Coordinates of C-alpha atoms and ligand atoms in Angstrom, one line a residue:
M1 CA 20.7 22.8 -4.0
S2 CA 18.3 20.0 -4.7
K3 CA 16.2 18.6 -1.8
V4 CA 17.2 15.2 -0.4
A5 CA 14.6 12.5 0.2
F6 CA 15.1 9.3 2.2
I7 CA 12.6 6.5 1.4
T8 CA 12.3 3.3 3.4
G9 CA 10.5 0.5 1.5
V10 CA 11.8 1.7 -1.8
T11 CA 11.6 -1.8 -3.3
G12 CA 7.9 -1.9 -2.6
Q13 CA 5.0 -0.7 -4.7
D14 CA 4.7 2.8 -3.3
G15 CA 8.5 3.2 -3.0
G16 CA 8.9 2.8 -6.7
H17 CA 6.1 5.3 -7.6
L18 CA 7.4 7.8 -5.0
A19 CA 11.0 7.5 -6.1
G20 CA 10.0 8.2 -9.7
L21 CA 7.9 11.2 -8.7
L22 CA 10.7 12.8 -6.6
L23 CA 13.4 12.2 -9.2
G24 CA 11.1 13.9 -11.7
K25 CA 10.9 16.9 -9.3
G26 CA 14.7 17.1 -9.1
Y27 CA 15.2 15.5 -5.7
R28 CA 18.3 13.5 -4.8
V29 CA 16.6 10.3 -3.8
V30 CA 18.1 7.7 -1.4
G31 CA 16.3 4.4 -0.9
M32 CA 16.9 2.2 2.1
V33 CA 17.3 -1.5 1.3
R34 CA 17.7 -4.4 3.7
G35 CA 18.9 -7.9 3.6
Q36 CA 22.4 -9.4 3.5
M37 CA 23.2 -8.2 0.0
E38 CA 25.1 -5.0 -0.9
P39 CA 23.1 -2.4 -2.7
S40 CA 25.2 -3.2 -5.8
H41 CA 23.8 -6.8 -5.8
P42 CA 21.8 -8.0 -8.9
R43 CA 18.7 -8.3 -6.7
Y44 CA 18.6 -4.5 -6.6
R45 CA 19.3 -4.2 -10.3
Q46 CA 15.7 -4.0 -11.2
I47 CA 15.1 -0.8 -9.1
Q48 CA 18.3 0.7 -10.5
E49 CA 17.3 -0.1 -14.1
D50 CA 13.8 1.0 -13.5
L51 CA 14.7 4.2 -11.6
P52 CA 18.2 5.1 -12.5
G53 CA 19.3 7.9 -10.2
V54 CA 18.0 6.3 -7.0
E55 CA 20.9 5.8 -4.6
L56 CA 20.7 2.8 -2.3
V57 CA 21.7 2.6 1.3
L58 CA 21.8 -0.5 3.5
A59 CA 19.8 -0.6 6.8
D60 CA 16.8 -2.4 8.4
L61 CA 13.9 -1.0 10.4
L62 CA 14.8 -3.4 13.1
D63 CA 18.4 -2.1 13.5
P64 CA 18.3 1.3 15.3
A65 CA 22.1 1.9 15.0
A66 CA 22.0 1.2 11.2
L67 CA 19.1 3.7 10.8
V68 CA 21.1 6.4 12.7
R69 CA 24.2 5.7 10.6
A70 CA 22.1 5.9 7.3
L71 CA 20.3 9.1 8.3
S72 CA 23.4 10.8 9.7
T73 CA 25.2 10.2 6.4
V74 CA 22.4 11.1 4.0
R75 CA 21.0 14.0 6.1
P76 CA 17.7 14.1 4.3
D77 CA 15.2 17.0 4.1
E78 CA 12.3 14.6 3.8
V79 CA 11.9 11.1 5.2
Y80 CA 9.1 8.8 3.8
N81 CA 8.7 5.8 6.0
L82 CA 7.0 3.3 3.7
A83 CA 8.7 0.1 4.9
A84 CA 6.5 -2.4 6.7
I85 CA 5.2 -5.9 6.8
S86 CA 2.2 -4.8 4.8
H87 CA 0.2 -8.0 4.1
V88 CA -2.8 -8.3 6.4
G89 CA -3.2 -12.1 6.0
Y90 CA 0.5 -12.7 6.6
S91 CA 0.3 -10.6 9.8
F92 CA -2.0 -13.2 11.4
H93 CA 0.7 -15.9 10.8
N94 CA 3.6 -13.7 12.0
P95 CA 2.0 -11.2 14.5
V96 CA 5.2 -10.7 16.7
L97 CA 7.4 -9.8 13.7
T98 CA 4.6 -7.6 12.4
H99 CA 4.4 -5.8 15.7
Q100 CA 8.2 -5.3 15.7
V101 CA 8.6 -4.1 12.1
T102 CA 5.3 -2.4 11.3
G103 CA 4.8 -0.9 14.7
G104 CA 8.2 -0.7 16.5
G105 CA 10.0 0.2 13.2
V106 CA 8.2 3.6 13.2
L107 CA 9.6 4.4 16.6
N108 CA 13.0 3.3 15.5
M109 CA 12.8 5.7 12.6
L110 CA 11.6 8.6 14.7
E111 CA 14.3 8.0 17.3
A112 CA 17.0 7.7 14.6
I113 CA 15.9 11.1 13.2
R114 CA 16.4 12.6 16.6
A115 CA 19.7 10.8 17.3
A116 CA 21.0 12.0 13.9
G117 CA 20.2 15.6 14.9
L118 CA 17.5 16.0 12.2
A119 CA 14.4 16.5 14.4
D120 CA 14.2 20.2 13.6
T121 CA 15.0 20.1 9.9
A122 CA 13.7 16.8 8.4
R123 CA 10.0 16.3 7.6
F124 CA 8.6 12.9 8.2
Y125 CA 5.8 10.9 6.5
Q126 CA 4.3 7.8 8.1
A127 CA 2.5 5.3 5.9
S128 CA -0.7 4.8 8.0
T129 CA -3.7 2.9 6.7
S130 CA -7.4 2.6 6.5
E131 CA -7.0 -0.9 8.1
M132 CA -6.8 1.1 11.4
F133 CA -10.5 1.8 11.0
G134 CA -11.3 -1.8 10.6
G135 CA -14.8 -1.3 9.7
L136 CA -16.6 -1.6 13.0
D137 CA -17.6 2.1 13.3
Y138 CA -20.9 1.1 11.7
N139 CA -22.1 4.7 11.6
R140 CA -19.5 5.5 9.1
P141 CA -19.3 3.2 6.1
S142 CA -22.2 4.9 4.3
Q143 CA -20.5 8.3 4.5
G144 CA -16.9 7.2 4.5
Y145 CA -14.1 7.4 7.1
D146 CA -12.5 10.7 7.6
E147 CA -9.6 11.7 10.0
T148 CA -12.1 11.9 13.0
A149 CA -13.6 8.4 12.6
L150 CA -13.1 5.8 15.4
F151 CA -10.2 3.3 15.0
H152 CA -10.9 -0.4 15.6
P153 CA -8.2 -2.4 13.8
R154 CA -9.1 -6.0 13.0
S155 CA -5.6 -7.6 12.4
P156 CA -2.2 -7.7 13.9
Y157 CA -1.2 -5.5 11.0
G158 CA -3.9 -2.9 11.7
V159 CA -3.0 -2.8 15.4
A160 CA 0.7 -2.4 14.6
K161 CA -0.1 0.5 12.2
L162 CA -2.2 2.1 14.8
Y163 CA 0.9 2.2 17.1
G164 CA 2.9 3.7 14.3
H165 CA 0.2 6.4 13.7
W166 CA 0.0 7.4 17.4
I167 CA 3.7 7.5 17.9
T168 CA 4.0 9.8 14.9
C169 CA 1.4 12.1 16.4
N170 CA 3.1 11.9 19.7
Y171 CA 6.5 12.9 18.3
R172 CA 4.9 15.8 16.5
E173 CA 3.3 17.0 19.8
S174 CA 6.2 16.2 22.1
Y175 CA 9.2 17.4 20.0
G176 CA 7.5 19.8 17.5
M177 CA 8.6 17.5 14.6
H178 CA 7.1 18.1 11.2
A179 CA 5.6 14.5 11.2
S180 CA 2.6 13.7 9.1
S181 CA 0.5 10.6 8.9
G182 CA -1.2 9.6 5.6
I183 CA -4.2 7.4 6.3
L184 CA -4.3 5.7 2.9
F185 CA -7.0 3.5 1.6
N186 CA -6.1 0.6 -0.8
H187 CA -4.1 1.7 -3.8
E188 CA -3.0 -0.6 -6.5
G189 CA -1.3 -0.6 -9.9
E190 CA 1.2 -2.3 -12.1
R191 CA 3.8 -2.4 -9.3
R192 CA 1.4 -4.1 -6.8
G193 CA 2.7 -7.4 -5.3
P194 CA 1.0 -10.5 -6.5
E195 CA 0.0 -11.5 -3.0
F196 CA -2.6 -8.7 -2.9
V197 CA -6.0 -9.5 -4.3
T198 CA -6.1 -7.0 -7.2
R199 CA -2.8 -8.1 -8.8
K200 CA -3.6 -11.7 -8.1
I201 CA -6.8 -11.2 -10.2
S202 CA -5.3 -9.1 -13.0
Q203 CA -2.4 -11.6 -13.4
A204 CA -4.9 -14.5 -13.4
A205 CA -7.2 -12.9 -15.9
A206 CA -4.3 -12.4 -18.3
R207 CA -2.9 -15.9 -17.8
I208 CA -6.3 -17.6 -18.1
S209 CA -7.0 -15.7 -21.3
L210 CA -3.7 -16.9 -22.7
G211 CA -4.2 -20.5 -21.6
K212 CA -1.4 -20.3 -19.1
Q213 CA -3.6 -20.9 -16.0
H214 CA -7.0 -22.6 -15.6
V215 CA -8.5 -21.5 -12.3
L216 CA -8.1 -18.6 -9.9
E217 CA -8.7 -19.4 -6.2
L218 CA -9.8 -16.5 -3.9
G219 CA -11.1 -16.0 -0.4
N220 CA -13.9 -13.6 0.6
L221 CA -15.5 -12.3 -2.6
S222 CA -17.9 -10.0 -0.8
A223 CA -15.4 -7.7 1.0
K224 CA -15.5 -4.1 -0.3
R225 CA -12.5 -1.9 -0.8
D226 CA -12.0 1.7 -1.8
W227 CA -9.4 1.2 -4.5
G228 CA -7.3 3.9 -6.2
Y229 CA -4.1 4.1 -8.2
A230 CA -0.8 4.2 -6.4
G231 CA 0.6 6.8 -8.7
D232 CA -2.0 9.3 -7.5
Y233 CA -1.4 8.5 -3.8
V234 CA 2.3 9.2 -3.8
E235 CA 1.5 12.7 -5.0
G236 CA -0.6 13.1 -1.9
M237 CA 2.3 11.9 0.4
W238 CA 4.6 14.5 -1.2
L239 CA 1.9 17.3 -0.8
M240 CA 1.6 16.5 2.9
L241 CA 5.3 17.3 3.4
Q242 CA 5.1 20.5 1.5
Q243 CA 2.6 22.1 4.0
D244 CA 3.7 24.6 6.5
E245 CA 2.2 22.5 9.3
P246 CA 2.2 18.7 9.7
G247 CA -1.1 16.8 9.9
D248 CA -3.1 13.7 9.3
Y249 CA -4.8 13.1 6.0
V250 CA -7.1 10.4 4.6
L251 CA -6.5 9.6 0.9
G252 CA -9.1 7.5 -0.9
T253 CA -11.7 7.7 -3.7
G254 CA -15.0 7.7 -1.9
E255 CA -16.2 4.6 -3.9
A256 CA -16.1 1.0 -2.7
H257 CA -16.4 -2.1 -4.8
T258 CA -16.5 -5.9 -4.0
I259 CA -13.8 -8.4 -5.0
R260 CA -16.5 -9.9 -7.3
E261 CA -16.9 -6.6 -9.1
F262 CA -13.1 -6.3 -9.6
C263 CA -13.1 -9.8 -11.1
G264 CA -16.0 -9.0 -13.4
L265 CA -14.2 -6.0 -14.9
A266 CA -10.8 -7.7 -15.1
F267 CA -12.1 -10.8 -16.9
A268 CA -14.2 -8.6 -19.2
E269 CA -10.9 -6.8 -20.2
V270 CA -9.7 -10.2 -21.6
G271 CA -13.0 -11.0 -23.3
I272 CA -14.4 -13.4 -20.6
E273 CA -17.9 -12.6 -19.3
L274 CA -18.3 -14.0 -15.8
E275 CA -21.4 -15.6 -14.4
W276 CA -21.5 -16.2 -10.6
R277 CA -23.0 -19.5 -9.5
G278 CA -23.6 -20.9 -6.0
E279 CA -23.0 -19.3 -2.6
G280 CA -20.4 -19.0 0.2
P281 CA -17.5 -21.4 -0.2
D282 CA -19.3 -23.1 -3.1
E283 CA -19.5 -19.9 -5.2
T284 CA -17.8 -20.1 -8.6
G285 CA -17.1 -17.7 -11.4
V286 CA -18.0 -19.3 -14.7
N287 CA -17.0 -18.3 -18.2
R288 CA -20.5 -17.7 -19.6
A289 CA -19.4 -18.5 -23.2
S290 CA -17.6 -21.8 -22.5
G291 CA -19.3 -22.9 -19.2
T292 CA -15.8 -23.4 -17.7
T293 CA -15.2 -22.6 -14.0
V294 CA -12.4 -19.9 -13.9
I295 CA -12.8 -18.7 -10.3
R296 CA -13.5 -20.7 -7.2
V297 CA -13.4 -20.0 -3.4
N298 CA -10.6 -21.5 -1.3
P299 CA -11.3 -21.0 2.5
A300 CA -7.5 -21.0 3.1
F301 CA -7.6 -17.4 2.0
F302 CA -10.3 -16.4 4.6
R303 CA -8.9 -14.3 7.5
P304 CA -9.6 -14.9 11.2
A305 CA -11.2 -11.4 11.4
E306 CA -12.2 -9.6 8.2
V307 CA -12.7 -6.0 7.3
D308 CA -16.0 -6.1 5.4
I309 CA -16.0 -2.6 3.9
L310 CA -13.6 0.3 3.7
L311 CA -14.8 3.6 2.2
A312 CA -12.9 6.9 2.4
D313 CA -14.0 10.5 2.9
P314 CA -10.9 12.3 1.4
S315 CA -12.5 15.8 1.6
K316 CA -9.8 17.2 4.0
A317 CA -7.0 16.2 1.6
E318 CA -8.9 17.6 -1.4
R319 CA -9.6 20.9 0.4
V320 CA -6.2 21.5 2.2
L321 CA -3.8 19.8 -0.1
G322 CA -5.6 20.2 -3.4
W323 CA -5.2 16.5 -3.9
K324 CA -7.5 14.6 -6.3
R325 CA -7.3 11.1 -7.6
R326 CA -7.0 10.9 -11.4
V327 CA -7.5 7.2 -12.2
D328 CA -11.0 5.8 -11.5
F329 CA -12.0 2.2 -10.6
S330 CA -12.5 1.0 -14.2
G331 CA -9.3 2.8 -15.4
L332 CA -7.4 1.1 -12.6
V333 CA -8.6 -2.4 -13.6
K334 CA -7.9 -1.6 -17.3
L335 CA -4.3 -0.5 -16.7
M336 CA -3.5 -3.5 -14.4
V337 CA -4.9 -6.1 -16.8
A338 CA -3.2 -4.4 -19.9
H339 CA 0.1 -4.5 -18.0
D340 CA -0.2 -8.1 -17.1
L341 CA -1.3 -9.1 -20.6
E342 CA 1.9 -7.5 -21.9
V343 CA 4.0 -9.1 -19.3
E344 CA 2.5 -12.6 -19.9
R345 CA 2.7 -12.3 -23.7
A346 CA 6.4 -11.3 -23.4
G347 CA 6.9 -14.3 -21.1
V348 CA 8.5 -12.4 -18.3
R349 CA 7.2 -11.7 -14.8
G350 CA 6.9 -8.0 -13.9
Ligands
LIG401 P1 5.0 -3.3 -0.1 O1 5.0 -3.3 -1.6 O2 4.7 -4.5 0.7 O3 6.5 -2.8 0.3 C1 6.9 -3.0 1.7 C2 8.4 -2.5 1.7 O4 8.8 -2.6 3.1 C3 9.4 -3.3 0.9 O5 10.2 -2.5 0.2 C4 10.1 -4.2 1.9 O6 11.4 -4.5 1.5 C5 10.1 -3.2 3.1 N1 10.4 -3.8 4.4 C6 9.8 -4.8 5.0 N2 10.4 -5.1 6.2 C7 11.4 -4.3 6.3 C8 12.4 -4.1 7.3 N3 12.4 -4.8 8.4 N4 13.3 -3.1 7.1 C9 13.3 -2.3 6.0 N5 12.4 -2.5 5.0 C10 11.5 -3.4 5.2 O7 4.1 -2.1 0.5 P2 3.4 -0.9 -0.3 O8 2.1 -1.4 -0.9 O9 4.4 -0.2 -1.2 O10 3.0 0.1 0.9 C11 3.9 1.0 1.4 C12 3.5 1.4 2.8 O11 2.2 1.9 2.8 C13 3.5 0.2 3.8 O12 3.9 0.6 5.0 C14 2.0 -0.2 3.8 O13 1.7 -0.9 5.0 C15 1.3 1.1 3.7 N6 0.0 1.2 3.1 C16 -0.2 0.6 1.9 C17 -1.4 0.7 1.3 C18 -1.7 0.1 -0.1 O14 -2.9 -0.1 -0.4 N7 -0.7 -0.2 -0.9 C19 -2.5 1.4 1.9 C20 -2.2 1.9 3.2 C21 -1.0 1.9 3.7 P3 11.9 -5.9 0.8 O15 11.8 -5.6 -0.6 O16 13.2 -6.1 1.3 O17 10.9 -6.9 1.3
LIG402 N1 -4.7 -11.0 -0.5 C1 -5.9 -11.6 -0.8 N2 -5.8 -12.8 -1.5 N3 -7.0 -11.1 -0.4 C2 -8.2 -11.7 -0.8 C3 -8.2 -12.9 -1.5 C4 -6.9 -13.5 -1.9 O1 -6.9 -14.6 -2.5 N4 -9.5 -13.3 -1.7 C5 -10.2 -12.3 -1.2 N5 -9.5 -11.4 -0.6 C6 -10.0 -10.2 0.2 C7 -9.3 -10.0 1.5 O2 -9.9 -10.9 2.5 C8 -9.6 -8.6 1.8 O3 -11.0 -8.4 2.2 C9 -9.6 -7.9 0.4 O4 -9.6 -9.1 -0.5 C10 -8.3 -7.1 0.1 O5 -7.2 -7.9 0.4 P1 -5.7 -7.4 0.1 O6 -5.6 -7.1 -1.4 O7 -4.8 -8.4 0.7 O8 -5.6 -6.0 0.8 P2 -6.0 -5.5 2.2 O9 -7.2 -4.6 2.1 O10 -6.1 -6.6 3.2 O11 -4.7 -4.6 2.7 C11 -4.1 -3.7 1.7 O12 -4.7 -2.4 1.9 C12 -4.5 -1.8 3.2 C13 -5.3 -0.5 3.2 O13 -6.6 -0.7 3.5 C14 -2.6 -3.7 2.0 O14 -2.0 -3.0 1.0 C15 -2.3 -3.0 3.4 O15 -0.9 -2.9 3.5 C16 -3.0 -1.7 3.4 O16 -2.8 -1.0 4.6

């Protein structure tokens, strides 16, 4: 009998990678989709074409009864709760909705597992985040945040995720559920949404090199992130649920780079050497060969409170799970730009 996995957020970046991984391991994979369309609607064709074999079920994190119905029908062995409002900038504009979906949605999932009678059998993964650290534990950035570092979220998203993290710990302690929390640092790739900075940059580098776009507008160029490849991170999620005991694990690379550095590598991939001129909101990235400005700062992308640096110490995951990232920073940039060049040359968005 193959194991059954239930994935919320299957239409997102991580959902796609995880569904592919689990199908490859012989799981029956059921992905939860929301919205007013039936799972057979063309909007979901992409995921079905991309990952044939994923079954879709209709429910929403905000609808507890629908979650109970879905879980009672599917009766999964493993539940991966990846669904969330996941964009930090957006969460400042829609903080109440973020609180309900990204925070309260976790409670809805945990309660639905109990109501469906699965608390003793189903293993639960919660998609927690390095945004919970926020970057104000100034003793840490030089050595990296591990599972014992102080939390100090800096956005409505980070605060909502912290609730999700603690309610997961609480259900583990209160009801003995096999509930684990993966505290994941930024992970990117060819499935990343274009609203996130890495994909925005890789798409723009490809488009600018092909003459389809002139300028890329960005916010804070000095923020540092610990960026890895999403394909490596979903492996870590799966490993967490294969352990005898549930737990909390940091996944990251232990290396942090600025947005500026990401731009430099991405544009170099398309043959444009960048020169940085000016400072603050007047800073520009100039094509050294042509003297043309290809990057400029738009303060509209600044956040009311910023996380200056995120750096992981993933040694627990490496030691206990045997997890190790495979793709390094330059490999990540290369694969993202190569993908976007192919997509742009073919003239279709992907
Ligand atoms: P993503 O691409 O933004 O995907 C988010 C998913 O959540 C989408 O499938 C979306 O469905 C779904 N969703 C949103 N609201 C929902 C609702 N009310 N009910 C049901 N589904 C809903 O995110 P991701 O990058 O794959 O990240 C996966 C998870 O890991 C998220 O929880 C994120 O916060 C967390 N995380 C991500 C990173 C990272 O670097 N990627 C790092 C740490 C933690 P629609 O298609 O219908 O919008
Ligand atoms: N999105 C975006 N767009 N960010 C920009 C831009 C821009 O034009 N210009 C500069 N940035 C800066 C942001 O201010 C932030 O410091 C950094 O780039 C990364 O922004 P995002 O790519 O939006 O990611 P994030 O770090 O805020 O959040 C992502 O990683 C978290 C884990 O640390 C998301 O995937 C979250 O869901 C995840 O939890």
